[in-house]
PDB file of C-alpha atoms in Angstrom:
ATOM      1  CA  UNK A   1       0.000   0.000   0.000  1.00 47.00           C
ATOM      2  CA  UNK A   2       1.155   3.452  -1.071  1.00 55.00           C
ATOM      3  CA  UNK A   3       2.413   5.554   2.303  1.00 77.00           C
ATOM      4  CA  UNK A   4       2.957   9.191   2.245  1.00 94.00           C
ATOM      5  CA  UNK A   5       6.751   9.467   3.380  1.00 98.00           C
ATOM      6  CA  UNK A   6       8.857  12.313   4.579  1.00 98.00           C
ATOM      7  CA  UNK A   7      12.683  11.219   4.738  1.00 98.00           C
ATOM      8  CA  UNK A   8      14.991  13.785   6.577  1.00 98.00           C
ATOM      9  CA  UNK A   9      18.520  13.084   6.246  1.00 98.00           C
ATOM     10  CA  UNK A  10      19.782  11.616   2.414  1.00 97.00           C
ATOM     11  CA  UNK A  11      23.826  10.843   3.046  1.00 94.00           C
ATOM     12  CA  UNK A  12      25.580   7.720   2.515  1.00 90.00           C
ATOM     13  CA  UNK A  13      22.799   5.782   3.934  1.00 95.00           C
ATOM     14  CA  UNK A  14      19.670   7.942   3.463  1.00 97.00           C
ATOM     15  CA  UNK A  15      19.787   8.096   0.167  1.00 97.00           C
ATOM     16  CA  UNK A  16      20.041   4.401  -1.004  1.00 97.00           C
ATOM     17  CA  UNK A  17      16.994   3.841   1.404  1.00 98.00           C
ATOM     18  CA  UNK A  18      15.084   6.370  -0.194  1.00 98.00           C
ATOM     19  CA  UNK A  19      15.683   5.133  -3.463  1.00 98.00           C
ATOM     20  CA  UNK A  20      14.147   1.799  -1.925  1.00 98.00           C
ATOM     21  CA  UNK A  21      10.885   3.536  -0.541  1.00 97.00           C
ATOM     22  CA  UNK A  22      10.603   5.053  -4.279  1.00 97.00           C
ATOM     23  CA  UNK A  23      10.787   1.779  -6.110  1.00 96.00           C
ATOM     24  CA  UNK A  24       8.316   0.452  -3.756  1.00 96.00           C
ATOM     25  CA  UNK A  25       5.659   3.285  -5.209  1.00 95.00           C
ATOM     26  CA  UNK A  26       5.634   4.837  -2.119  1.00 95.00           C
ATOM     27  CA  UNK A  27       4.683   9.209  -2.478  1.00 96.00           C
ATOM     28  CA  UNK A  28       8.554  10.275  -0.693  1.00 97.00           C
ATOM     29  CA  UNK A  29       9.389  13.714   0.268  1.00 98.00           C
ATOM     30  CA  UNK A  30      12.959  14.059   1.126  1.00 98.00           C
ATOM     31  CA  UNK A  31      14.931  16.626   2.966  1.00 98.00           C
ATOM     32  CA  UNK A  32      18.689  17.392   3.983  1.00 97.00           C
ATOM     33  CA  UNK A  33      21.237  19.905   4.832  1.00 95.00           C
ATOM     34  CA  UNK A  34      23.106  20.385   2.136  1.00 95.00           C
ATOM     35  CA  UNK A  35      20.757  20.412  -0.486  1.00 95.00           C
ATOM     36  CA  UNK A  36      22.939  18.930  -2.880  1.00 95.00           C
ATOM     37  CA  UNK A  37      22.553  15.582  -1.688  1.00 95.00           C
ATOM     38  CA  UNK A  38      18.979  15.489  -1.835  1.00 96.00           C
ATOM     39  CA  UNK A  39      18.677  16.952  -5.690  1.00 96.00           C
ATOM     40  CA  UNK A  40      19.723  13.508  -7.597  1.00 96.00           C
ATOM     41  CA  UNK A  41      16.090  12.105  -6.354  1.00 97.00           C
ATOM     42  CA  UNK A  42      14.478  14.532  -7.659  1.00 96.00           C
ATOM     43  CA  UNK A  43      14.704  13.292 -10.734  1.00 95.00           C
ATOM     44  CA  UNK A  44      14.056   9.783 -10.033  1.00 97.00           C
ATOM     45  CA  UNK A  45      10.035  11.241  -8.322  1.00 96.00           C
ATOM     46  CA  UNK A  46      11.097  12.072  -5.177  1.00 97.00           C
ATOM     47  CA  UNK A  47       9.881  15.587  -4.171  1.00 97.00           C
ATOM     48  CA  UNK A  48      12.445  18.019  -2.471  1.00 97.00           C
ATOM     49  CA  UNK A  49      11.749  19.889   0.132  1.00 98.00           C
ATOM     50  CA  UNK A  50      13.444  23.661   0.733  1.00 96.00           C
ATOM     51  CA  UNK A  51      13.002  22.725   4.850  1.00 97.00           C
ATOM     52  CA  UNK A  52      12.811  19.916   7.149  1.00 98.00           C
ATOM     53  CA  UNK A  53       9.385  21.416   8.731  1.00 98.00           C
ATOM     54  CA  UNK A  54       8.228  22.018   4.488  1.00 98.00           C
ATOM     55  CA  UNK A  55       8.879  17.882   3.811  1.00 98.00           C
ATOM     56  CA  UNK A  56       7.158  16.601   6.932  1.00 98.00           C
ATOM     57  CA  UNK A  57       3.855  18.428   6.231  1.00 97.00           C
ATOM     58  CA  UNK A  58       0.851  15.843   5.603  1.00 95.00           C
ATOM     59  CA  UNK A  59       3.606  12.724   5.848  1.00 97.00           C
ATOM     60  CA  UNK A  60       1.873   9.648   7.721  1.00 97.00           C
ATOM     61  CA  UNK A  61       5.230   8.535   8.518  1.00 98.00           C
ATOM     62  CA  UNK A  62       8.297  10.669   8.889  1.00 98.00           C
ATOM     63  CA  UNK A  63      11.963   8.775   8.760  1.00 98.00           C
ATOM     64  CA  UNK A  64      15.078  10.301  10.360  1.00 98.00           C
ATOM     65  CA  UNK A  65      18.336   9.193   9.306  1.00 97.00           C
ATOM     66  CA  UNK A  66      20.860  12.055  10.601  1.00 96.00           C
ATOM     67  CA  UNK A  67      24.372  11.853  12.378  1.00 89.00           C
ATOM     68  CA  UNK A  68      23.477  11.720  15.779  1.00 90.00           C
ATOM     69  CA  UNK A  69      20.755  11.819  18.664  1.00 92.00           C
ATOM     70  CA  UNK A  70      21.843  15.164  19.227  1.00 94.00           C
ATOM     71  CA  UNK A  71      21.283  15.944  15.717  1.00 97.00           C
ATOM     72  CA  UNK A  72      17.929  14.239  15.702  1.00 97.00           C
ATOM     73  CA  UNK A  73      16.411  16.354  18.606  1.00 97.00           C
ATOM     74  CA  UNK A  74      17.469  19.553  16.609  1.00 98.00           C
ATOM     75  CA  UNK A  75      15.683  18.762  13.778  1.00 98.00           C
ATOM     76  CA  UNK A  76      12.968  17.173  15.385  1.00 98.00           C
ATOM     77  CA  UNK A  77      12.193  20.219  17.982  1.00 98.00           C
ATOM     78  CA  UNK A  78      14.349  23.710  17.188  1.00 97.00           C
ATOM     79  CA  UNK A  79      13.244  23.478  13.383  1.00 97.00           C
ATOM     80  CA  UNK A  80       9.528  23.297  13.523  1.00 97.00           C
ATOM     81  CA  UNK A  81       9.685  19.813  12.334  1.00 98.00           C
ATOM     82  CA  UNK A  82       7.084  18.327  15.458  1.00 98.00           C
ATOM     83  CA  UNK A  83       4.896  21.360  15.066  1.00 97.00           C
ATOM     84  CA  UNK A  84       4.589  21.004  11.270  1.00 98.00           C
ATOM     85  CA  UNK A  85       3.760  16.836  11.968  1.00 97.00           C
ATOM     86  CA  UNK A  86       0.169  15.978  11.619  1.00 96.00           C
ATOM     87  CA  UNK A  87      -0.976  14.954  14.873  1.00 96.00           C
ATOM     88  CA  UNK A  88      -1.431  10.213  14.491  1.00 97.00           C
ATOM     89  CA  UNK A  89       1.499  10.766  12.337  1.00 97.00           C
ATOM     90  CA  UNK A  90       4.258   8.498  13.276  1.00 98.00           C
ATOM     91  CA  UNK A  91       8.314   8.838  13.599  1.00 98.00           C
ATOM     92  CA  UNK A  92      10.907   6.368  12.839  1.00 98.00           C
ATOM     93  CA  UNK A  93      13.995   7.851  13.617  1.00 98.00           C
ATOM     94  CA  UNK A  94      16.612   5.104  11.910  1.00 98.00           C
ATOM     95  CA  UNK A  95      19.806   7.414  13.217  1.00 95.00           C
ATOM     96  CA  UNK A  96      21.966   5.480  15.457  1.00 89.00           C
ATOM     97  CA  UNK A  97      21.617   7.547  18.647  1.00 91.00           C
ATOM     98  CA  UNK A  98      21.417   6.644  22.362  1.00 91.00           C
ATOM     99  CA  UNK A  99      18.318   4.539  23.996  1.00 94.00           C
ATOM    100  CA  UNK A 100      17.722   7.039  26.193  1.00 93.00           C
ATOM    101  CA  UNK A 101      17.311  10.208  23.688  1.00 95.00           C
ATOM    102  CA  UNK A 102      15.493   7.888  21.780  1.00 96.00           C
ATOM    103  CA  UNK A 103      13.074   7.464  24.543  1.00 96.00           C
ATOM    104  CA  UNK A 104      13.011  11.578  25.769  1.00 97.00           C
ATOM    105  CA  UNK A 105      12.117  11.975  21.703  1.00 98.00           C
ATOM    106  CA  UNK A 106       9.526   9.327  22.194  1.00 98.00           C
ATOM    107  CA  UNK A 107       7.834  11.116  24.936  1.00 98.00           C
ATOM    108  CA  UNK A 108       7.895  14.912  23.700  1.00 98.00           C
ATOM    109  CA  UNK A 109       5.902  13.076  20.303  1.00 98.00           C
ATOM    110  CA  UNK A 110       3.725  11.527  22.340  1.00 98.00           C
ATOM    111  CA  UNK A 111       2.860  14.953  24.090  1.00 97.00           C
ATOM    112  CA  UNK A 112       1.890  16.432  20.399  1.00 98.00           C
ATOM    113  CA  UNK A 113      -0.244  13.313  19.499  1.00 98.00           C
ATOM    114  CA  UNK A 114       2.548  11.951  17.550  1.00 98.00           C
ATOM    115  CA  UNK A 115       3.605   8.678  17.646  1.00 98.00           C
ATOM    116  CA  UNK A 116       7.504   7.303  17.678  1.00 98.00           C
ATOM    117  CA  UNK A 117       9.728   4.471  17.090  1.00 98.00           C
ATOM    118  CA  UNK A 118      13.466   3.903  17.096  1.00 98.00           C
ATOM    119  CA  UNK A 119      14.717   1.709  14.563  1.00 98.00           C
ATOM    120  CA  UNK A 120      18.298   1.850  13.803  1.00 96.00           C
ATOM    121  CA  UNK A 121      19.760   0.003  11.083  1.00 95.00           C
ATOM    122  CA  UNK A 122      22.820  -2.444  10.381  1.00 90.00           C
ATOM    123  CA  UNK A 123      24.269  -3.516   6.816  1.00 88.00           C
ATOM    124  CA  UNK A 124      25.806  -0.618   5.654  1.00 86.00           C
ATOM    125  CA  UNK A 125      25.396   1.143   2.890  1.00 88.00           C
ATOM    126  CA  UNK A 126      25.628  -2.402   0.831  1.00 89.00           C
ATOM    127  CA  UNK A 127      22.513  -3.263   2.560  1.00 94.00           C
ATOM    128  CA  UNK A 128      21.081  -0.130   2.278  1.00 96.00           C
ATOM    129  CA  UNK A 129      21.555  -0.203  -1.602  1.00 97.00           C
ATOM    130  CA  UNK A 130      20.197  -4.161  -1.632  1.00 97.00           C
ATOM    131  CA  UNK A 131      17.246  -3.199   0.720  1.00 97.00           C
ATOM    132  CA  UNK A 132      18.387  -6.107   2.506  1.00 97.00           C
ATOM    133  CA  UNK A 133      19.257  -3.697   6.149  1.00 97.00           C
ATOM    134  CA  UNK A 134      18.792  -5.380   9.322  1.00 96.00           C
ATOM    135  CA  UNK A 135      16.397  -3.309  11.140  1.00 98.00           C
ATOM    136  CA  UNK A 136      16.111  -3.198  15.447  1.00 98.00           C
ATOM    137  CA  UNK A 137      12.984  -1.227  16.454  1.00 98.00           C
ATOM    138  CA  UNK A 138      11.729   0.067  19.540  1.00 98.00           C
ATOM    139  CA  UNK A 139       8.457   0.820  20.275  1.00 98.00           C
ATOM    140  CA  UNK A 140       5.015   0.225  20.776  1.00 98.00           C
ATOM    141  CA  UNK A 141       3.824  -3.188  19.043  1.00 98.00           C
ATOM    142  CA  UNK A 142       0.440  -1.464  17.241  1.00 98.00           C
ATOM    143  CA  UNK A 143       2.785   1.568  15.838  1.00 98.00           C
ATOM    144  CA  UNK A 144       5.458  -1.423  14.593  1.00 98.00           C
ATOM    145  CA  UNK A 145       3.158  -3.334  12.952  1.00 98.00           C
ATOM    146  CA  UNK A 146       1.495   0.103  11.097  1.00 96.00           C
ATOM    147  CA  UNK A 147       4.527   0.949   9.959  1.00 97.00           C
ATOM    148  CA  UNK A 148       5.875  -2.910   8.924  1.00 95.00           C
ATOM    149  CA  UNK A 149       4.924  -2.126   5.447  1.00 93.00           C
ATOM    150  CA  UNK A 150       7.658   0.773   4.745  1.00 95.00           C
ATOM    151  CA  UNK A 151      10.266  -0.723   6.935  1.00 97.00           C
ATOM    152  CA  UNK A 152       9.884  -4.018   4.459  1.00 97.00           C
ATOM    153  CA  UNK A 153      10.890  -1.310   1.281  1.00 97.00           C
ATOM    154  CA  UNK A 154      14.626  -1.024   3.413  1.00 98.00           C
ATOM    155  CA  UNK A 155      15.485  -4.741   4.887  1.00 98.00           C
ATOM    156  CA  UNK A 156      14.097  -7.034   7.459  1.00 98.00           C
ATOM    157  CA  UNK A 157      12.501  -5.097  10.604  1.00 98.00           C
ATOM    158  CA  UNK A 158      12.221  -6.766  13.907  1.00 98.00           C
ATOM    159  CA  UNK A 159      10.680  -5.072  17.332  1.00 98.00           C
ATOM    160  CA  UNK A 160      12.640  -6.073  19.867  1.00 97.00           C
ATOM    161  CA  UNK A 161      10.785  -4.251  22.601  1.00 98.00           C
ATOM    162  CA  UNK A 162       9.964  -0.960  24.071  1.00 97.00           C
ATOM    163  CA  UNK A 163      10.606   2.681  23.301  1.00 97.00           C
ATOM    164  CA  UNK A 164      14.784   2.730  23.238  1.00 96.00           C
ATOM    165  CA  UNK A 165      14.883  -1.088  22.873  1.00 97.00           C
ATOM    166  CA  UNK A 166      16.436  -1.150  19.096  1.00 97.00           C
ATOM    167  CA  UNK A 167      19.014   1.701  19.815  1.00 96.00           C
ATOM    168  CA  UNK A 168      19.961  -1.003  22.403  1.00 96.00           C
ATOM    169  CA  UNK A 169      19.968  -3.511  20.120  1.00 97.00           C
ATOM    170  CA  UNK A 170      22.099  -1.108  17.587  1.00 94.00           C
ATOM    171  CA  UNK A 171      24.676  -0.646  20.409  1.00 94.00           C
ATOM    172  CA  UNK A 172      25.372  -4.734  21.185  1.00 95.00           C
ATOM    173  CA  UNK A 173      25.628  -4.581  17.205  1.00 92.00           C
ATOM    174  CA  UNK A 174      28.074  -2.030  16.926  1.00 93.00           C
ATOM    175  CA  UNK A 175      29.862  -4.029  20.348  1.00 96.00           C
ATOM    176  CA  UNK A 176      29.989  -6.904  18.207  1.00 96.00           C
ATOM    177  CA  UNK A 177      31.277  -5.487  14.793  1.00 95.00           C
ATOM    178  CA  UNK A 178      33.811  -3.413  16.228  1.00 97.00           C
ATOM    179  CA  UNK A 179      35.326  -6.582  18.343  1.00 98.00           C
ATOM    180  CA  UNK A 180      34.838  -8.677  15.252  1.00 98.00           C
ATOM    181  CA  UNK A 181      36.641  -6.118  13.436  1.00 98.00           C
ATOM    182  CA  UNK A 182      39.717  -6.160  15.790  1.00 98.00           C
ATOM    183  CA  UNK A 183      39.607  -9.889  15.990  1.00 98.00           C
ATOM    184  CA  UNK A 184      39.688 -10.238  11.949  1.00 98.00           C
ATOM    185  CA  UNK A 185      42.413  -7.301  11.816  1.00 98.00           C
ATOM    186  CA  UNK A 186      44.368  -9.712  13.634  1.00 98.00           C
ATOM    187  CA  UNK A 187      43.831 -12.904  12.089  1.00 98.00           C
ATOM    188  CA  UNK A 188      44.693 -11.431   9.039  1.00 98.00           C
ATOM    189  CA  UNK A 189      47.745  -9.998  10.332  1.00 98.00           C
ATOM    190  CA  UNK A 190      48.719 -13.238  11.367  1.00 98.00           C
ATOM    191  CA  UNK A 191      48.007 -15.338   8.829  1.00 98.00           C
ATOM    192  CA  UNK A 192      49.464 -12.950   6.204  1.00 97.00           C
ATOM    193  CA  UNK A 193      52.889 -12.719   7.918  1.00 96.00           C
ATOM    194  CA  UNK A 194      53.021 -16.664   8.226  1.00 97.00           C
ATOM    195  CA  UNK A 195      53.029 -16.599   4.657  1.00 97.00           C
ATOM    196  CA  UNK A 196      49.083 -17.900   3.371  1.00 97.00           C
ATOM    197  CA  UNK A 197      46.969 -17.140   1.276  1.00 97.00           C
ATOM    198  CA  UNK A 198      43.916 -14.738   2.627  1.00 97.00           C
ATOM    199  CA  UNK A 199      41.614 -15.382  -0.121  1.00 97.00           C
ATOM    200  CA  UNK A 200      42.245 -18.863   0.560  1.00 98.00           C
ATOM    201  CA  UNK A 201      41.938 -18.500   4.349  1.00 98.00           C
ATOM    202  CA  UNK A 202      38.493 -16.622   4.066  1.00 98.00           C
ATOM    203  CA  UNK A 203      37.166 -19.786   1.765  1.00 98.00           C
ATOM    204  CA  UNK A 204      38.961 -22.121   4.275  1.00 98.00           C
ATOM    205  CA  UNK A 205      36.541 -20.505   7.379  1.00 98.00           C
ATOM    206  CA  UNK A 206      33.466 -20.249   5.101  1.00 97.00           C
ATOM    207  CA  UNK A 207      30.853 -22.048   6.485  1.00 97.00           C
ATOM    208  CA  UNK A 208      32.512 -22.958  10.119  1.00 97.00           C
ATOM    209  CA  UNK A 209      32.136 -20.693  13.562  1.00 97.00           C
ATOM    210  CA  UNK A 210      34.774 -18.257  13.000  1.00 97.00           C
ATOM    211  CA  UNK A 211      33.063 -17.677   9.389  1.00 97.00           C
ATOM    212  CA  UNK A 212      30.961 -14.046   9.382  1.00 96.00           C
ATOM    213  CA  UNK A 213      29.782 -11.032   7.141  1.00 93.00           C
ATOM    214  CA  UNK A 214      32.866  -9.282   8.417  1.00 95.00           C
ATOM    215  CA  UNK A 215      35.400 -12.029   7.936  1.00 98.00           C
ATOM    216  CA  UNK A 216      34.198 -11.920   4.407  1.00 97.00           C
ATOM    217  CA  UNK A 217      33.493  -8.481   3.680  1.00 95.00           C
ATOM    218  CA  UNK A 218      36.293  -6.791   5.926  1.00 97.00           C
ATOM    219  CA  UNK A 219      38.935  -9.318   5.479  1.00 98.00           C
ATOM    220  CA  UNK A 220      39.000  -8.415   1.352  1.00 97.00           C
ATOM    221  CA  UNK A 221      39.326  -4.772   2.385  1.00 97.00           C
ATOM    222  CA  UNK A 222      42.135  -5.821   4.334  1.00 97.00           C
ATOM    223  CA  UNK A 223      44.083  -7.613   1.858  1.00 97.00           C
ATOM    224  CA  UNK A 224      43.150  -5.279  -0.624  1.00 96.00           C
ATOM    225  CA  UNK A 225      43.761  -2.051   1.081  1.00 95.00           C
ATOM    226  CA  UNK A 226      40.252  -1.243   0.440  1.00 96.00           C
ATOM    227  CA  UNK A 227      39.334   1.736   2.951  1.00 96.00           C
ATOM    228  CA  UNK A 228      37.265   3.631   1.170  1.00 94.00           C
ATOM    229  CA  UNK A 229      34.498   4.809   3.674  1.00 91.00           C
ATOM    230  CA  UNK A 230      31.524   2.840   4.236  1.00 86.00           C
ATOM    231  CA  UNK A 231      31.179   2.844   7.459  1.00 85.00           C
ATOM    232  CA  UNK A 232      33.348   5.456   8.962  1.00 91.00           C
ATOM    233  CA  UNK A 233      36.092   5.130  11.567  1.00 96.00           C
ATOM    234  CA  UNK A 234      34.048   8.326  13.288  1.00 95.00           C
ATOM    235  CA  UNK A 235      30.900   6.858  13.172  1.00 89.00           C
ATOM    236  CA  UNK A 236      32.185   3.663  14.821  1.00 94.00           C
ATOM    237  CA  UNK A 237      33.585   5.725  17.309  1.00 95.00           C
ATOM    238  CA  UNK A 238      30.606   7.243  18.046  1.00 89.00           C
ATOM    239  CA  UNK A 239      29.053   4.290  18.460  1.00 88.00           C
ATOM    240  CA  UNK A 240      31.003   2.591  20.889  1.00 95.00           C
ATOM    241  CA  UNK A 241      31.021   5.433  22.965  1.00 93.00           C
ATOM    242  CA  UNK A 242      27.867   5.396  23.238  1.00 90.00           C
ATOM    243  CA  UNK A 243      27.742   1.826  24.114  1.00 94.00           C
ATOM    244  CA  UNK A 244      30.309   2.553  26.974  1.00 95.00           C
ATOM    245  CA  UNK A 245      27.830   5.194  27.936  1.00 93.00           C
ATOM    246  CA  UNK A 246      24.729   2.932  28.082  1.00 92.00           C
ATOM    247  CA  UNK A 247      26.789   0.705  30.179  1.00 95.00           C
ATOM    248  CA  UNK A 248      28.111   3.118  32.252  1.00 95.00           C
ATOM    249  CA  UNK A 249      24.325   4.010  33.284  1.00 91.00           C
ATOM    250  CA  UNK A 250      23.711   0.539  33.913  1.00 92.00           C
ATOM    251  CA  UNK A 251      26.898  -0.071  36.006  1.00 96.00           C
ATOM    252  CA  UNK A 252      28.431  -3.033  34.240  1.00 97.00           C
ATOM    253  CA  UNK A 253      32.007  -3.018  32.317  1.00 97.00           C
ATOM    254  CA  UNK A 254      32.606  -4.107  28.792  1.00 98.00           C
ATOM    255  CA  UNK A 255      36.498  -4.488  28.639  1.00 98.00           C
ATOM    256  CA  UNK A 256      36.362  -5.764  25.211  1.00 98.00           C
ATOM    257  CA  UNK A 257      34.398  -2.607  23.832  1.00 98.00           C
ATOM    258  CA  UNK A 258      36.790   0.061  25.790  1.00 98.00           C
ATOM    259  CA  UNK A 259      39.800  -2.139  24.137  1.00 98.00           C
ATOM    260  CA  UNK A 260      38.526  -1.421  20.709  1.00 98.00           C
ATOM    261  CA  UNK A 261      37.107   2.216  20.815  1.00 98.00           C
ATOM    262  CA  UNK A 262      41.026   2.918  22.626  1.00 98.00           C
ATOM    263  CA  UNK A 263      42.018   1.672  18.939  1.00 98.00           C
ATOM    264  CA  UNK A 264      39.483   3.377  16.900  1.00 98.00           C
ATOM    265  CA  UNK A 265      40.155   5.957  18.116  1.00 98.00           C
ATOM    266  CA  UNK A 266      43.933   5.875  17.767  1.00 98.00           C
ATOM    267  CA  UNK A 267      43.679   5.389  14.026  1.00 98.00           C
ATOM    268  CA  UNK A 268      41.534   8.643  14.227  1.00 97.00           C
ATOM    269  CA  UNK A 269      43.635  10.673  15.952  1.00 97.00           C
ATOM    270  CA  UNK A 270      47.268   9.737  15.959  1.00 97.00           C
ATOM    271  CA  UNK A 271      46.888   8.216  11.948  1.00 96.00           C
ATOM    272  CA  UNK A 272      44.355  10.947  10.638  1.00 96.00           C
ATOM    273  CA  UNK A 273      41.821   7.431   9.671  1.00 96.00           C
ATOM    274  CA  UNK A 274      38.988   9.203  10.946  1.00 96.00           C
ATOM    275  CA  UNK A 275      36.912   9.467   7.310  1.00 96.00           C
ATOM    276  CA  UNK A 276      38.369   5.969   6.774  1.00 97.00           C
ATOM    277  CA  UNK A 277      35.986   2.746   6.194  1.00 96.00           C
ATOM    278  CA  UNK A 278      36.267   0.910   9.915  1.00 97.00           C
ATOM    279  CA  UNK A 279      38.126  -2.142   8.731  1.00 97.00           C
ATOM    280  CA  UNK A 280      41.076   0.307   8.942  1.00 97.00           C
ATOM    281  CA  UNK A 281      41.440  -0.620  12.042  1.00 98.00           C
ATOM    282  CA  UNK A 282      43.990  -3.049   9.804  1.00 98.00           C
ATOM    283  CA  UNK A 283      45.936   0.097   9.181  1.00 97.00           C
ATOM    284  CA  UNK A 284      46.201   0.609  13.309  1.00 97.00           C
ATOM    285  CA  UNK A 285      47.295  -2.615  13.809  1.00 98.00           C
ATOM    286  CA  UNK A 286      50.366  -2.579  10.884  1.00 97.00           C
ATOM    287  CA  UNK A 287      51.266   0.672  12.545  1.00 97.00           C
ATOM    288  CA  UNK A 288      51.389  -1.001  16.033  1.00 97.00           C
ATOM    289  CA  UNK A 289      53.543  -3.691  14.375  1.00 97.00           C
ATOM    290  CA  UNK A 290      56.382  -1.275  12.722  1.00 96.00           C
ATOM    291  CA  UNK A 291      54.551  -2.038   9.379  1.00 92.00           C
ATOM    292  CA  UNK A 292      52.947  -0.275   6.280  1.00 85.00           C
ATOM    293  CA  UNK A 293      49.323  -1.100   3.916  1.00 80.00           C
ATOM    294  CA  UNK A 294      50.625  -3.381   0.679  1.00 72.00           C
ATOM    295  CA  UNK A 295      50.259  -1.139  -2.358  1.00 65.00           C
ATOM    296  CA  UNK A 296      46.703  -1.455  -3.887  1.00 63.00           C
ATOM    297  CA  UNK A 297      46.887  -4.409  -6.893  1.00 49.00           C
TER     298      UNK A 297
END
């Protein structure tokens, strides 16, 4: 069923979703920043609005995909975006920001009649292009289900509980990919200086325990010194911090994540990686070892 979309935010992720919403006929009204990223849907019938407030008006569902939660609350409250939302509207704000803005930006909806979920996203701009995004939601079950239609357009959308709940989810994700990353960074380290094959020591895991996405995906960045940006060294910084924030407020330690974000964010600042893709974290680890990135074949 056609949905009347507003999409605020059209950067290296926004935009391949919004291409997704269009091709599933939905009417999409798209907004961001610098205007220049928005203008390429314009031709392909997306409409563009001049304002954020302008491309929410009459939207049944408005999507947020912007940096970060403190981002998202700007938009959302010092730009006239909630006062130009029709009131049974609903919210999904796919930005990876903290549970508990999520939830504050829940609540101040709710007080205008507007409804809200938090549904952060994982995949990358690959999955973002395939429509294939793994998506964590938040939120009331009634609301989820209402808006299952449009989340199907973008990848495969689970609720996983209440208000805050996916950004949750989001953070164990980004817990996990930034360990994996460090683990594979390693591996690859290792098994390149012993003299094998990577290629053949990717196909040799496929299929067993150690085998993943990132073992895959990252490991042929690695031996291919493949760092252009898809998922930023910054971003993943951000991230984790705010995963050693969450657990912070919930009084537990996660030695593993302050390991890896002390290594992020090393390659940020001491190796200028900080607009790098995050399986740079290779690059860290060559640097720790007295070594340099093979020349690109």
């Amino acid at each position: 069923m056609t949905t009347s979309i507003a999409l605020l935010g059209t950067g290296l992720m926004g935009l391949p979703m919004a291409r997704q919403l269009l091709g599933a006929g939905h009417k999409l009204t798209v907004w961001n920043r610098d205007a220049s990223k928005a203008a390429p849907l314009a031709g392909e019938g997306a409409l563009v609005a001049a304002s954020a407030a302008d491309a929410v008006k009459g939207a049944s569902h408005i999507i947020t995909m912007l940096t970060d939660g403190t981002v998202v609350g700007h938009v959302l409250f010092e730009t006239g975006v909630a006062g130009a939302i029709s009131p049974g509207a609903t919210v999904i704000d796919m930005s990876s920001i903290q549970p508990s803005q999520a939830r504050a930006h829940a609540e101040r909806l709710s007080g205008l009649g507007i409804f809200h979920l938090d549904a952060p996203v994982s995949g990358g701009t690959g999955g973002a292009e395939a429509g294939t995004l793994a998506i964590m939601a938040g939120g009331d079950q009634q609301v989820f289900d209402n808006a299952s239609g449009l989340l199907s357009a973008m990848g495969r959308a689970v609720r996983v509980g209440p208000s805050g709940a996916g950004q949750l989810a989001k953070l164990a994700n980004q817990a996990i990919v930034g360990i994996a990353i460090g683990a594979i960074s390693e591996a690859t380290l290792l098994v390149s200086e012993g003299g094998g094959d990577l290629e053949a020591f990717r196909s040799a895991l496929a299929g067993g325990f150690a085998d993943s996405t990132i073992l895959q995906v990252h490991g042929q960045r690695m031996q291919e010194n493949d760092f252009a940006p898809r998922g930023r060294v910054s971003v993943q910084i951000k991230d984790l911090d705010n995963v050693l924030l969450e657990a912070g407020h919930l009084g537990i330690r996660l030695p593993m994540v302050e390991a890896v974000r002390d290594r992020f964010v090393r390659l940020m600042t001491e190796l200028d990686g900080g607009n790098l893709d995050h399986s740079a974290l290779f690059v860290e680890l060559l640097d720790l070892n007295g070594r340099s990135p093979a020349p690109r074949v």
